[in-house]
């Protein structure tokens, strides 16, 4: 099984877990004398099967990521780098949105509000980080499709 297939299955299992949680909650109580539309015991058995498979996949995915090396770095390192880039870019974009917003004045006597940074310079940095993020993500995707799950 390729790493990409395991990641896809993990995603499906995560959705399944969410659905099972909703179904369990929907069948947790009934009016006296009524029966639930689905057996909570059967749902709990399915929950056990899904979480067992999920645990197995996550373990194999994590082991594969920590043992697979591309250009001198493990996939785990690339994943951490990608996640941090995403956070940094999001924060910088929000900052740029605030820094570039114009504050209108009704009269000339009102206080002028101006940006504390050069918006174009920071935008260039965000663009460079976004390019690095795309390249990192492409590298991760390439490895996912070519690496056998350990």
Short mmCIF file of C-alpha atoms in Angstrom, two decimals:
data_model
loop_
_atom_site.label_atom_id
_atom_site.label_comp_id
_atom_site.label_asym_id
_atom_site.label_seq_id
_atom_site.Cartn_x
_atom_site.Cartn_y
_atom_site.Cartn_z
CA UNK A 1 0.00 0.00 0.00
CA UNK A 2 1.33 3.43 -0.94
CA UNK A 3 1.51 6.15 1.68
CA UNK A 4 -0.99 8.25 -0.27
CA UNK A 5 -3.55 5.42 -0.16
CA UNK A 6 -3.10 5.09 3.60
CA UNK A 7 -3.60 8.84 4.02
CA UNK A 8 -6.76 8.66 1.93
CA UNK A 9 -8.09 5.77 4.01
CA UNK A 10 -7.26 7.66 7.22
CA UNK A 11 -9.26 10.64 5.96
CA UNK A 12 -12.25 8.41 5.23
CA UNK A 13 -11.98 6.82 8.67
CA UNK A 14 -11.93 10.26 10.30
CA UNK A 15 -15.19 11.10 8.51
CA UNK A 16 -16.62 7.74 9.55
CA UNK A 17 -15.72 8.40 13.20
CA UNK A 18 -17.50 11.73 13.09
CA UNK A 19 -20.59 10.10 11.58
CA UNK A 20 -20.51 7.34 14.20
CA UNK A 21 -20.34 9.93 16.95
CA UNK A 22 -23.43 11.66 15.58
CA UNK A 23 -25.28 8.37 15.16
CA UNK A 24 -24.42 7.30 18.71
CA UNK A 25 -25.64 10.62 20.08
CA UNK A 26 -28.86 10.37 18.05
CA UNK A 27 -29.53 6.94 19.56
CA UNK A 28 -28.47 7.64 23.13
CA UNK A 29 -31.99 8.32 24.42
CA UNK A 30 -35.49 7.28 23.43
CA UNK A 31 -38.91 7.82 24.87
CA UNK A 32 -39.92 5.11 27.31
CA UNK A 33 -41.41 2.18 25.43
CA UNK A 34 -39.65 3.10 22.16
CA UNK A 35 -36.60 1.54 20.52
CA UNK A 36 -33.62 3.45 19.11
CA UNK A 37 -33.43 3.57 15.32
CA UNK A 38 -29.96 1.96 15.51
CA UNK A 39 -28.48 -0.31 18.15
CA UNK A 40 -25.98 1.65 20.29
CA UNK A 41 -24.17 -1.64 21.01
CA UNK A 42 -23.66 -2.31 17.29
CA UNK A 43 -22.55 1.28 16.76
CA UNK A 44 -20.04 0.93 19.61
CA UNK A 45 -18.70 -2.27 18.02
CA UNK A 46 -18.27 -0.42 14.74
CA UNK A 47 -16.60 2.43 16.60
CA UNK A 48 -14.11 -0.05 18.06
CA UNK A 49 -13.34 -1.51 14.63
CA UNK A 50 -12.87 1.91 13.04
CA UNK A 51 -10.66 3.26 15.84
CA UNK A 52 -8.55 0.08 15.80
CA UNK A 53 -7.96 0.47 12.05
CA UNK A 54 -7.31 4.18 12.48
CA UNK A 55 -4.70 3.51 15.17
CA UNK A 56 -2.99 0.94 12.94
CA UNK A 57 -2.90 3.36 9.99
CA UNK A 58 -1.69 6.32 12.02
CA UNK A 59 1.12 4.23 13.48
CA UNK A 60 2.22 3.03 10.04
CA UNK A 61 1.91 6.52 8.52
CA UNK A 62 3.96 8.08 11.31
CA UNK A 63 6.63 5.37 11.12
CA UNK A 64 6.80 5.76 7.34
CA UNK A 65 7.06 9.54 7.59
CA UNK A 66 9.81 9.37 10.20
CA UNK A 67 11.83 6.80 8.22
CA UNK A 68 11.42 8.20 4.71
CA UNK A 69 14.17 10.62 3.74
CA UNK A 70 14.08 13.00 0.78
CA UNK A 71 16.93 15.44 0.16
CA UNK A 72 18.39 14.81 3.63
CA UNK A 73 15.19 15.42 5.61
CA UNK A 74 12.47 13.10 6.84
CA UNK A 75 8.89 13.55 5.71
CA UNK A 76 8.05 14.30 9.35
CA UNK A 77 10.40 17.29 9.14
CA UNK A 78 8.79 18.45 5.90
CA UNK A 79 5.32 18.10 7.45
CA UNK A 80 6.34 20.18 10.47
CA UNK A 81 7.86 22.80 8.18
CA UNK A 82 4.71 22.89 6.04
CA UNK A 83 2.43 23.29 9.07
CA UNK A 84 4.55 26.12 10.46
CA UNK A 85 4.65 27.85 7.08
CA UNK A 86 0.85 27.69 6.86
CA UNK A 87 0.49 29.28 10.29
CA UNK A 88 3.06 31.97 9.57
CA UNK A 89 1.50 32.85 6.21
CA UNK A 90 -1.99 33.07 7.72
CA UNK A 91 -0.80 35.38 10.50
CA UNK A 92 1.14 37.56 8.04
CA UNK A 93 -1.85 37.79 5.69
CA UNK A 94 -4.11 38.89 8.54
CA UNK A 95 -1.50 41.44 9.57
CA UNK A 96 -1.28 42.73 6.00
CA UNK A 97 -5.05 43.03 5.80
CA UNK A 98 -5.03 45.19 8.92
CA UNK A 99 -1.96 47.20 7.88
CA UNK A 100 -3.33 47.98 4.43
CA UNK A 101 -6.84 48.98 5.50
CA UNK A 102 -7.41 52.68 5.09
CA UNK A 103 -9.04 54.55 7.94
CA UNK A 104 -11.23 57.29 6.55
CA UNK A 105 -11.40 60.66 8.21
CA UNK A 106 -14.44 62.87 8.15
CA UNK A 107 -12.51 66.10 8.69
CA UNK A 108 -8.90 67.23 8.41
CA UNK A 109 -8.73 67.75 12.16
CA UNK A 110 -9.18 64.04 12.91
CA UNK A 111 -6.11 62.00 13.78
CA UNK A 112 -4.42 60.34 10.80
CA UNK A 113 -3.87 56.62 11.06
CA UNK A 114 -1.02 55.13 9.05
CA UNK A 115 0.53 51.71 8.60
CA UNK A 116 3.49 50.80 10.79
CA UNK A 117 5.15 48.72 8.05
CA UNK A 118 5.83 48.70 4.34
CA UNK A 119 2.93 46.65 3.04
CA UNK A 120 4.58 45.88 -0.35
CA UNK A 121 7.74 44.55 1.33
CA UNK A 122 5.81 42.25 3.63
CA UNK A 123 3.60 41.15 0.72
CA UNK A 124 6.77 40.09 -1.13
CA UNK A 125 7.81 38.03 1.91
CA UNK A 126 4.36 36.40 2.05
CA UNK A 127 4.59 35.62 -1.67
CA UNK A 128 8.02 33.99 -1.17
CA UNK A 129 6.72 31.96 1.79
CA UNK A 130 3.68 30.92 -0.24
CA UNK A 131 5.95 29.67 -3.03
CA UNK A 132 8.02 27.73 -0.47
CA UNK A 133 4.80 26.25 0.93
CA UNK A 134 3.65 25.12 -2.53
CA UNK A 135 7.03 23.54 -3.26
CA UNK A 136 7.11 21.79 0.12
CA UNK A 137 3.58 20.50 -0.37
CA UNK A 138 4.44 19.23 -3.86
CA UNK A 139 7.47 17.39 -2.50
CA UNK A 140 5.35 15.79 0.24
CA UNK A 141 2.70 14.75 -2.31
CA UNK A 142 5.33 13.26 -4.61
CA UNK A 143 6.74 11.17 -1.77
CA UNK A 144 3.25 10.11 -0.67
CA UNK A 145 2.55 8.62 -4.11
CA UNK A 146 5.91 6.87 -4.46
CA UNK A 147 6.55 5.53 -0.94
CA UNK A 148 5.38 2.15 0.30
CA UNK A 149 3.76 2.16 3.72
CA UNK A 150 6.09 0.58 6.28
#
